[in-house]
Amino acid sequence: MSASIKIKNALISVFYKDGLEPIVQALHKHGVKIYSTGGTQQFIEALGIEVFAVENLTGYPSILGGRVKTLHPKIFGGILARREEASDLKEIEEFEIPLFDLVMVDLYPFEETLAKTNDEQTIIEKIDIGGVSLIRAAAKNFKHTLIVADKSDYSNLLEIINNQDGSSNLENRKLFAAKAFQTTSHYDSAIFNYFNLEAGLDSYRLSINEGQTLRYGENPHQKGFFYGDLNSLLEKLHGKELSYNNILDVDAGISLIEDFEEPTVAIIKHNNPCGVASRNSLLEAWKDALAGDPVSAFGGIIVLNRTVEIETAKEIDKIFCEVLIAPDYSSEALQILQSKKNRIILKKIGSLPKNRTVRASLNGVLVQDKDLVVLKPSDLKAVCSKTVSDAEIEDLIFADKIVKHTKSNTIVLAKNKQLLGIGCGQTSRVDALRHAIAKAKSFEFELKGCVMSSDAFFPFPDCVEIAHLEGIDTVIQPGGSIKDDASIDYCEKNGMAMYFTGVRHFKH
């Protein structure tokens, strides 16, 4: 706490006026001379406080429909002057420039405008020029000037003025400078990303202002952070804070459940589904999802796409789960589920972004479009003469949805819209199938009549041979292998049905 500077001159020009009045009153109380423009000037005048127009200082009015107001040496000189430099102070005196100790400037709402309209001219007019320049100038000269660039810091500024007798110290100014550059860099990233939608430059910008420190990362010896606005997607109703691993599982669960329209329950463990079922009621969906693998369900993440009522809550409460996610809960159900102190109960209030996925890799990041494909019956191409019932077609689509959200290599076995067995994250597709079969048998499921789904094509007929020997005669896969005919021929000769989708679902 050093280098205290009394605030004598302040430049205030803000878009958001909420919370501004007490700051202006406090500055006036400390005898600060306030300079302003346009709407902010009118706001201050309406408070009965003396304010000096920027245009009287510069000798130029606001021109070009307000596009040029503050871009003038008499403004920027007063912000950027180095007060330890005699030559700077000499020029300040020569040109009668006031030294600004405080600059309060925010930016036109570019992102907010972008979210509301596609009209290019409206969007372009919300690209701030003077504001960004003022913020950067004041932040650069933090040794002498305090910059407030966001309305979220109004209360912090008021506290500084009141607690420090109208002065700022170096610690204040350096912290606010960092926040200012955070504001401008985020703003410029949003503008670049807008223009790059059309330009298609090989450059990527990701800027997120919200963030939180997690208890730890994937393991206790690793630090962990989350950057994003969880509150726009999830409302926490009960329990401890989400961990790094919880967030990964929650993402996997929500991604999966958003592909289902009928009442569905999914149980997630280590980013993979271990139980999924769709039924006419949520209670039955829960019972059959749990039956798919009651062992792996212990300590898992449960995701539901309907309001949780009391009977379903009673059944869920019988097992230990880390996190529960649903669009809503009845008051009686919530009371039951809150009986476990650490159980995290989340209400899903938004949807996941539908654009791209980003992950760190090597010394950079990998960016790709999300896999948003959800098959319809008309998307399936029969490649064998045997046909199947509408119910089996529904099972094929059900299984394909699960395959899409499971680590490769993966095989899914399903029947009557229930996951029976899954083999995931295997280095061999044959191993994935054998693992899925073993899982299903360990919980005494009858495999005859179930369907098999694969995330990628079969390079050899070995998987369909193994499936057939287990009584599995209906298969869905992307197709596309140079040896597709080998699998097709085996299925045709053995009375199996096979459908190609043309869509691979690798997930690494």
XYZ file of C-alpha atoms in Angstrom:
508
model
C 0.000 0.000 0.000
C 2.030 2.940 -1.293
C 2.134 5.842 -3.774
C -1.160 7.320 -2.658
C -2.628 9.821 -5.136
C -5.452 12.186 -4.289
C -8.203 12.100 -6.892
C -8.537 15.685 -8.134
C -9.770 15.226 -11.707
C -12.036 12.426 -12.942
C -13.208 11.542 -16.428
C -16.523 9.650 -16.392
C -18.244 8.354 -19.527
C -20.237 5.157 -19.022
C -22.980 3.237 -20.813
C -24.339 1.668 -17.601
C -25.470 4.242 -15.036
C -26.715 1.813 -12.343
C -24.691 2.380 -9.193
C -23.073 5.533 -10.556
C -24.916 8.066 -8.376
C -23.219 7.270 -5.019
C -19.794 7.394 -6.706
C -20.472 10.802 -8.186
C -21.778 12.009 -4.818
C -18.647 10.717 -3.068
C -16.327 12.340 -5.617
C -18.192 15.631 -5.255
C -17.875 15.410 -1.486
C -14.087 15.138 -1.869
C -13.940 18.137 -4.185
C -13.141 16.185 -7.351
C -13.558 18.016 -10.651
C -15.619 15.808 -12.958
C -15.400 15.797 -16.759
C -17.963 13.945 -18.822
C -19.802 13.516 -22.130
C -23.276 12.969 -23.519
C -25.678 10.907 -21.449
C -23.317 10.602 -18.505
C -22.909 14.363 -18.368
C -26.693 14.788 -18.352
C -27.015 12.168 -15.614
C -24.531 14.003 -13.365
C -26.115 17.389 -14.059
C -29.499 15.959 -13.058
C -27.977 15.196 -9.647
C -27.265 18.904 -9.228
C -23.494 18.342 -9.317
C -21.161 20.481 -11.378
C -19.699 18.679 -14.372
C -17.390 19.950 -17.115
C -18.120 19.004 -20.720
C -15.301 17.229 -22.561
C -16.113 19.197 -25.714
C -15.372 22.457 -23.863
C -11.985 21.053 -22.869
C -11.091 19.823 -26.370
C -12.704 22.655 -28.310
C -14.478 20.095 -30.505
C -18.057 18.861 -30.258
C -19.051 15.240 -30.496
C -19.020 14.478 -34.238
C -19.958 11.739 -36.714
C -23.078 10.800 -34.827
C -21.169 10.315 -31.583
C -18.423 8.138 -33.105
C -15.769 10.700 -32.127
C -16.019 12.353 -28.705
C -12.930 11.797 -26.579
C -10.192 11.012 -29.120
C -8.163 14.164 -28.487
C -4.695 15.047 -27.078
C -6.231 17.103 -24.275
C -7.938 13.946 -23.035
C -5.242 11.372 -23.669
C -2.467 13.711 -22.590
C -4.146 14.092 -19.206
C -4.404 10.316 -18.870
C -0.978 9.253 -20.170
C 1.235 11.966 -18.692
C 4.197 10.606 -16.712
C 4.229 12.773 -13.646
C 7.839 11.934 -12.827
C 8.916 13.261 -16.250
C 9.594 16.994 -16.252
C 9.138 17.191 -20.039
C 5.660 15.640 -19.776
C 4.615 18.061 -17.062
C 5.976 20.987 -19.068
C 3.780 20.057 -22.036
C 0.793 19.505 -19.766
C 1.196 23.035 -18.470
C 1.861 24.479 -21.923
C -1.296 23.034 -23.443
C -3.441 23.501 -20.328
C -4.297 19.837 -19.952
C -5.873 18.543 -16.717
C -4.218 15.478 -15.158
C -6.807 12.742 -14.771
C -6.422 10.724 -11.562
C -9.536 8.634 -12.189
C -11.052 7.364 -15.436
C -14.438 5.624 -15.377
C -15.287 4.242 -18.788
C -17.177 1.145 -19.868
C -17.851 -0.238 -23.330
C -20.785 -0.454 -25.711
C -22.595 -3.791 -25.181
C -21.228 -5.631 -28.217
C -21.858 -9.207 -27.033
C -25.306 -8.358 -25.730
C -26.195 -6.793 -29.092
C -24.810 -9.815 -30.950
C -27.090 -12.072 -28.899
C -30.165 -10.024 -29.818
C -29.786 -9.289 -33.533
C -28.199 -10.382 -36.806
C -28.362 -6.896 -38.309
C -24.791 -6.090 -39.295
C -25.061 -2.319 -39.018
C -26.562 -2.494 -35.534
C -23.769 -4.828 -34.446
C -21.007 -2.694 -35.978
C -22.272 0.446 -34.235
C -21.772 -1.313 -30.912
C -18.027 -1.699 -31.493
C -16.533 0.773 -29.049
C -13.498 2.762 -30.195
C -12.970 5.667 -27.814
C -13.828 3.635 -24.738
C -11.266 0.929 -25.467
C -8.621 3.581 -26.150
C -9.346 5.424 -22.894
C -9.302 2.215 -20.863
C -5.997 1.040 -22.320
C -4.407 4.451 -21.848
C -5.437 4.720 -18.203
C -4.418 1.127 -17.469
C -1.024 1.674 -19.073
C -0.448 4.683 -16.816
C -1.538 2.861 -13.638
C 1.285 4.497 -11.696
C -0.756 7.687 -11.737
C -4.292 6.911 -12.942
C -7.020 4.691 -11.527
C -9.129 3.027 -14.236
C -12.574 1.544 -13.630
C -13.707 -0.302 -16.756
C -16.640 -2.397 -15.615
C -19.817 -1.746 -13.627
C -19.020 -4.773 -11.444
C -16.257 -2.668 -9.851
C -18.432 0.337 -8.987
C -18.865 -0.844 -5.404
C -15.121 -1.460 -5.070
C -14.385 2.058 -6.315
C -16.867 3.560 -3.861
C -15.175 1.677 -1.030
C -11.756 3.037 -2.081
C -13.043 6.623 -2.215
C -14.741 6.400 1.176
C -12.058 4.431 3.018
C -9.012 6.192 1.586
C -10.166 9.794 1.870
C -10.685 10.259 -1.860
C -7.308 8.777 -2.797
C -6.066 5.657 -4.576
C -2.894 3.701 -3.897
C -0.595 1.803 -6.237
C -2.052 -1.553 -5.253
C -5.549 -0.336 -6.186
C -4.397 1.075 -9.487
C -2.384 -1.958 -10.557
C -5.240 -4.350 -9.727
C -7.753 -2.241 -11.640
C -5.339 -1.994 -14.571
C -5.242 -5.793 -14.773
C -9.042 -5.879 -14.740
C -9.121 -3.205 -17.434
C -6.919 -5.202 -19.798
C -9.071 -8.245 -19.028
C -12.088 -6.220 -20.157
C -10.548 -4.941 -23.391
C -8.966 -8.247 -24.392
C -12.263 -10.079 -23.874
C -14.087 -7.384 -25.856
C -11.647 -7.583 -28.769
C -11.843 -11.389 -28.794
C -15.626 -11.226 -29.163
C -15.310 -8.775 -32.053
C -12.647 -10.876 -33.770
C -14.736 -14.042 -33.456
C -17.694 -12.247 -35.009
C -15.692 -11.128 -38.035
C -13.902 -14.456 -38.308
C -17.169 -16.316 -38.849
C -16.985 -14.962 -42.383
C -13.251 -14.406 -42.779
C -12.301 -17.918 -41.695
C -8.791 -17.003 -40.592
C -6.660 -19.798 -39.121
C -6.655 -18.187 -35.705
C -8.610 -18.945 -32.555
C -9.685 -16.757 -29.646
C -11.388 -17.987 -26.496
C -12.060 -15.518 -23.710
C -14.008 -16.321 -20.541
C -14.325 -13.795 -17.734
C -16.053 -16.010 -15.167
C -13.999 -18.539 -13.241
C -13.580 -20.406 -9.978
C -10.870 -22.321 -8.158
C -11.781 -25.970 -7.575
C -10.813 -28.057 -4.548
C -8.209 -29.752 -6.746
C -7.817 -31.106 -10.255
C -8.246 -34.671 -11.449
C -6.201 -35.797 -8.416
C -5.525 -34.120 -5.042
C -1.938 -33.206 -5.959
C -3.133 -31.213 -9.020
C -4.542 -27.686 -8.893
C -7.856 -27.270 -10.685
C -9.845 -24.367 -12.117
C -13.077 -23.964 -14.051
C -13.615 -21.030 -16.397
C -17.192 -20.447 -17.434
C -20.607 -19.435 -16.148
C -22.046 -22.562 -14.510
C -24.929 -20.538 -13.113
C -26.376 -20.031 -16.604
C -26.681 -23.801 -17.031
C -27.166 -25.257 -13.562
C -28.725 -24.118 -10.294
C -27.273 -25.835 -7.248
C -30.021 -26.765 -4.802
C -27.996 -28.779 -2.300
C -24.594 -30.222 -1.464
C -20.927 -29.376 -1.716
C -19.194 -27.642 -4.617
C -18.608 -29.537 -7.849
C -15.142 -31.036 -8.230
C -13.029 -31.213 -11.393
C -14.123 -34.815 -12.008
C -17.743 -33.989 -11.172
C -17.767 -31.312 -13.860
C -16.431 -33.742 -16.476
C -19.099 -36.298 -15.552
C -21.864 -33.690 -15.462
C -20.856 -32.550 -18.952
C -20.936 -36.145 -20.211
C -24.321 -36.757 -18.597
C -25.985 -33.616 -19.905
C -24.557 -34.182 -23.392
C -26.125 -37.644 -23.416
C -29.508 -36.805 -21.894
C -30.087 -33.894 -24.296
C -30.319 -36.428 -27.145
C -33.407 -38.085 -25.593
C -36.986 -36.805 -25.786
C -38.988 -39.464 -23.900
C -38.535 -39.962 -20.123
C -34.943 -41.138 -19.745
C -32.425 -41.714 -16.975
C -28.670 -42.051 -17.483
C -26.046 -43.017 -14.916
C -22.529 -41.790 -15.668
C -19.244 -43.088 -14.290
C -15.866 -41.697 -15.378
C -17.485 -39.893 -18.338
C -19.139 -43.057 -19.681
C -22.737 -44.247 -19.302
C -23.118 -47.406 -17.213
C -26.915 -47.392 -17.143
C -29.483 -45.865 -19.510
C -33.177 -46.524 -20.006
C -36.134 -44.779 -21.659
C -39.635 -45.550 -20.405
C -43.123 -44.072 -20.191
C -42.440 -42.993 -16.604
C -39.330 -41.644 -14.929
C -39.627 -44.152 -12.100
C -39.495 -47.120 -14.484
C -36.657 -45.474 -16.424
C -34.689 -45.157 -13.181
C -35.250 -48.776 -12.175
C -34.150 -50.111 -15.561
C -31.184 -47.738 -15.887
C -29.940 -48.902 -12.481
C -30.498 -52.553 -13.407
C -28.089 -52.107 -16.335
C -25.124 -52.001 -13.945
C -25.985 -51.524 -10.267
C -22.345 -52.063 -9.285
C -20.884 -49.254 -11.406
C -23.762 -46.956 -10.442
C -22.319 -46.593 -6.928
C -20.875 -43.082 -6.622
C -22.012 -42.124 -10.110
C -23.734 -39.134 -11.663
C -27.476 -39.481 -12.269
C -29.102 -37.426 -15.020
C -32.853 -37.313 -15.651
C -34.871 -35.378 -18.237
C -38.146 -35.050 -16.328
C -39.199 -33.557 -12.990
C -38.258 -35.886 -10.127
C -41.319 -36.844 -8.083
C -41.435 -38.395 -4.632
C -41.551 -42.083 -5.683
C -38.518 -41.750 -7.943
C -36.686 -39.807 -5.225
C -37.332 -42.595 -2.718
C -35.730 -45.142 -5.048
C -32.750 -42.940 -5.932
C -32.137 -42.226 -2.255
C -31.399 -45.919 -1.688
C -28.001 -45.665 -3.402
C -24.978 -43.417 -3.016
C -24.543 -40.954 -5.869
C -22.237 -37.954 -6.166
C -24.454 -35.703 -8.288
C -28.099 -35.624 -9.328
C -29.277 -33.516 -12.279
C -32.856 -32.937 -13.423
C -34.949 -30.121 -14.916
C -36.861 -29.861 -11.619
C -37.848 -31.622 -8.391
C -41.087 -31.703 -6.465
C -40.776 -30.237 -2.966
C -41.342 -33.677 -1.418
C -38.707 -35.267 -3.656
C -36.195 -32.541 -2.869
C -36.724 -32.996 0.858
C -35.900 -36.707 0.543
C -32.849 -36.203 -1.657
C -31.431 -33.495 0.611
C -31.166 -35.996 3.459
C -27.611 -36.780 2.305
C -25.475 -33.777 3.320
C -22.864 -34.011 0.566
C -25.091 -35.129 -2.310
C -24.955 -32.458 -4.994
C -28.424 -31.706 -6.378
C -28.521 -29.619 -9.540
C -31.428 -28.157 -11.466
C -30.747 -27.922 -15.191
C -31.877 -24.479 -16.310
C -30.077 -24.175 -19.653
C -28.712 -26.206 -22.547
C -25.136 -26.918 -23.540
C -23.664 -24.762 -26.324
C -24.214 -26.376 -29.716
C -21.151 -25.042 -31.490
C -17.672 -26.452 -30.865
C -15.551 -28.451 -28.458
C -12.116 -27.318 -27.306
C -9.388 -29.327 -25.596
C -5.731 -28.743 -24.824
C -3.306 -30.867 -26.837
C 0.482 -30.725 -27.196
C 1.372 -27.017 -27.072
C -1.962 -25.767 -28.374
C -5.653 -26.570 -28.541
C -7.817 -28.796 -30.719
C -11.129 -27.303 -31.867
C -13.883 -29.166 -33.668
C -17.590 -28.990 -34.386
C -19.682 -30.892 -31.859
C -21.068 -34.270 -32.839
C -24.736 -33.276 -32.936
C -26.018 -36.097 -35.141
C -29.135 -37.819 -33.804
C -30.410 -40.470 -36.182
C -33.943 -40.866 -37.508
C -35.333 -44.156 -38.876
C -34.983 -42.770 -42.410
C -31.215 -42.351 -41.842
C -30.697 -46.110 -41.506
C -29.676 -48.051 -44.606
C -30.431 -51.777 -44.594
C -27.555 -53.720 -46.147
C -29.013 -57.207 -45.598
C -32.266 -58.753 -46.769
C -33.580 -59.378 -43.263
C -35.840 -56.604 -41.952
C -36.682 -55.793 -38.346
C -39.652 -54.410 -36.426
C -40.255 -50.751 -35.632
C -39.419 -51.522 -31.991
C -36.017 -52.885 -33.025
C -35.390 -49.798 -35.161
C -36.069 -47.702 -32.070
C -33.588 -49.856 -30.146
C -30.969 -49.302 -32.860
C -31.371 -45.530 -32.599
C -31.364 -45.756 -28.788
C -28.099 -47.717 -28.856
C -26.529 -45.350 -31.380
C -27.231 -42.382 -29.088
C -25.346 -44.116 -26.275
C -22.439 -45.133 -28.519
C -22.026 -41.492 -29.539
C -21.370 -40.469 -25.933
C -19.022 -43.321 -24.987
C -15.222 -43.519 -25.174
C -13.882 -45.391 -28.215
C -13.569 -48.191 -29.058
C -17.074 -48.944 -27.911
C -19.845 -51.474 -28.377
C -23.335 -51.059 -26.920
C -25.882 -53.819 -26.405
C -29.488 -52.723 -25.868
C -33.011 -54.110 -25.840
C -36.370 -52.468 -25.237
C -34.625 -49.105 -24.833
C -32.461 -50.339 -21.999
C -28.673 -50.519 -21.935
C -27.757 -54.168 -21.260
C -24.009 -54.091 -21.658
C -21.301 -51.704 -22.759
C -17.666 -52.117 -23.673
C -15.884 -48.782 -23.807
C -12.412 -47.305 -24.082
C -10.952 -50.537 -25.469
C -7.978 -50.712 -27.824
C -9.747 -53.459 -29.796
C -13.349 -53.504 -31.015
C -13.423 -57.240 -30.340
C -12.391 -56.592 -26.724
C -15.116 -53.925 -26.466
C -17.728 -56.452 -27.643
C -16.503 -59.173 -25.299
C -16.546 -56.717 -22.418
C -20.130 -55.669 -23.277
C -21.259 -59.291 -23.436
C -19.576 -60.128 -20.122
C -21.221 -57.096 -18.483
C -24.672 -58.062 -19.720
C -24.295 -61.666 -18.643
C -22.990 -60.697 -15.209
C -26.367 -59.065 -14.538
C -28.240 -62.004 -16.086
C -29.590 -60.232 -19.164
C -30.867 -62.365 -22.036
C -28.933 -61.274 -25.134
C -31.190 -62.959 -27.675
C -33.208 -60.230 -29.366
C -30.963 -57.355 -28.330
C -29.234 -55.025 -30.797
C -25.553 -54.194 -31.131
C -24.195 -50.744 -31.964
C -20.601 -49.836 -32.832
C -19.066 -46.368 -32.872
C -17.043 -47.209 -36.010
C -17.022 -49.728 -38.847
C -16.027 -53.369 -38.551
C -12.764 -53.963 -40.451
C -13.340 -57.723 -40.154
C -16.403 -59.939 -39.625
C -15.165 -61.129 -36.218
C -17.529 -58.905 -34.205
C -20.664 -59.960 -36.062
C -19.572 -63.603 -35.721
C -19.186 -63.252 -31.932
C -22.493 -61.392 -31.690
C -24.340 -64.057 -33.673
C -23.025 -66.827 -31.435
C -24.549 -64.949 -28.475
C -27.943 -64.673 -30.153
C -27.497 -61.032 -31.233
C -28.859 -60.721 -34.778
C -29.437 -56.978 -35.306
C -26.501 -54.625 -35.824
C -26.027 -50.915 -36.471
C -22.697 -49.418 -37.516
C -21.369 -46.560 -39.666
C -20.015 -48.729 -42.482
C -17.200 -47.479 -44.683
C -14.602 -50.218 -44.339
C -12.977 -51.550 -47.495
C -13.986 -54.930 -46.089
C -17.645 -54.098 -45.391
C -18.667 -56.951 -47.680
C -17.129 -59.524 -45.342
C -19.381 -58.453 -42.458
C -22.396 -58.050 -44.742
C -21.904 -61.507 -46.244
C -21.660 -63.143 -42.819
C -24.839 -61.404 -41.649
C -26.699 -62.336 -44.835
C -25.700 -66.009 -44.613
C -26.675 -66.223 -40.934
C -29.998 -64.426 -41.054
C -28.804 -61.257 -39.354
C -29.968 -57.698 -40.010
C -27.398 -54.953 -40.432
C -27.911 -51.230 -40.882
C -25.375 -48.613 -41.970
C -25.629 -45.018 -40.756
C -22.751 -43.382 -42.621
C -21.870 -41.529 -39.398
C -18.882 -42.497 -37.267
C -18.940 -41.605 -33.564
C -15.333 -41.762 -32.405
C -14.866 -40.220 -28.966
C -11.409 -39.923 -27.463
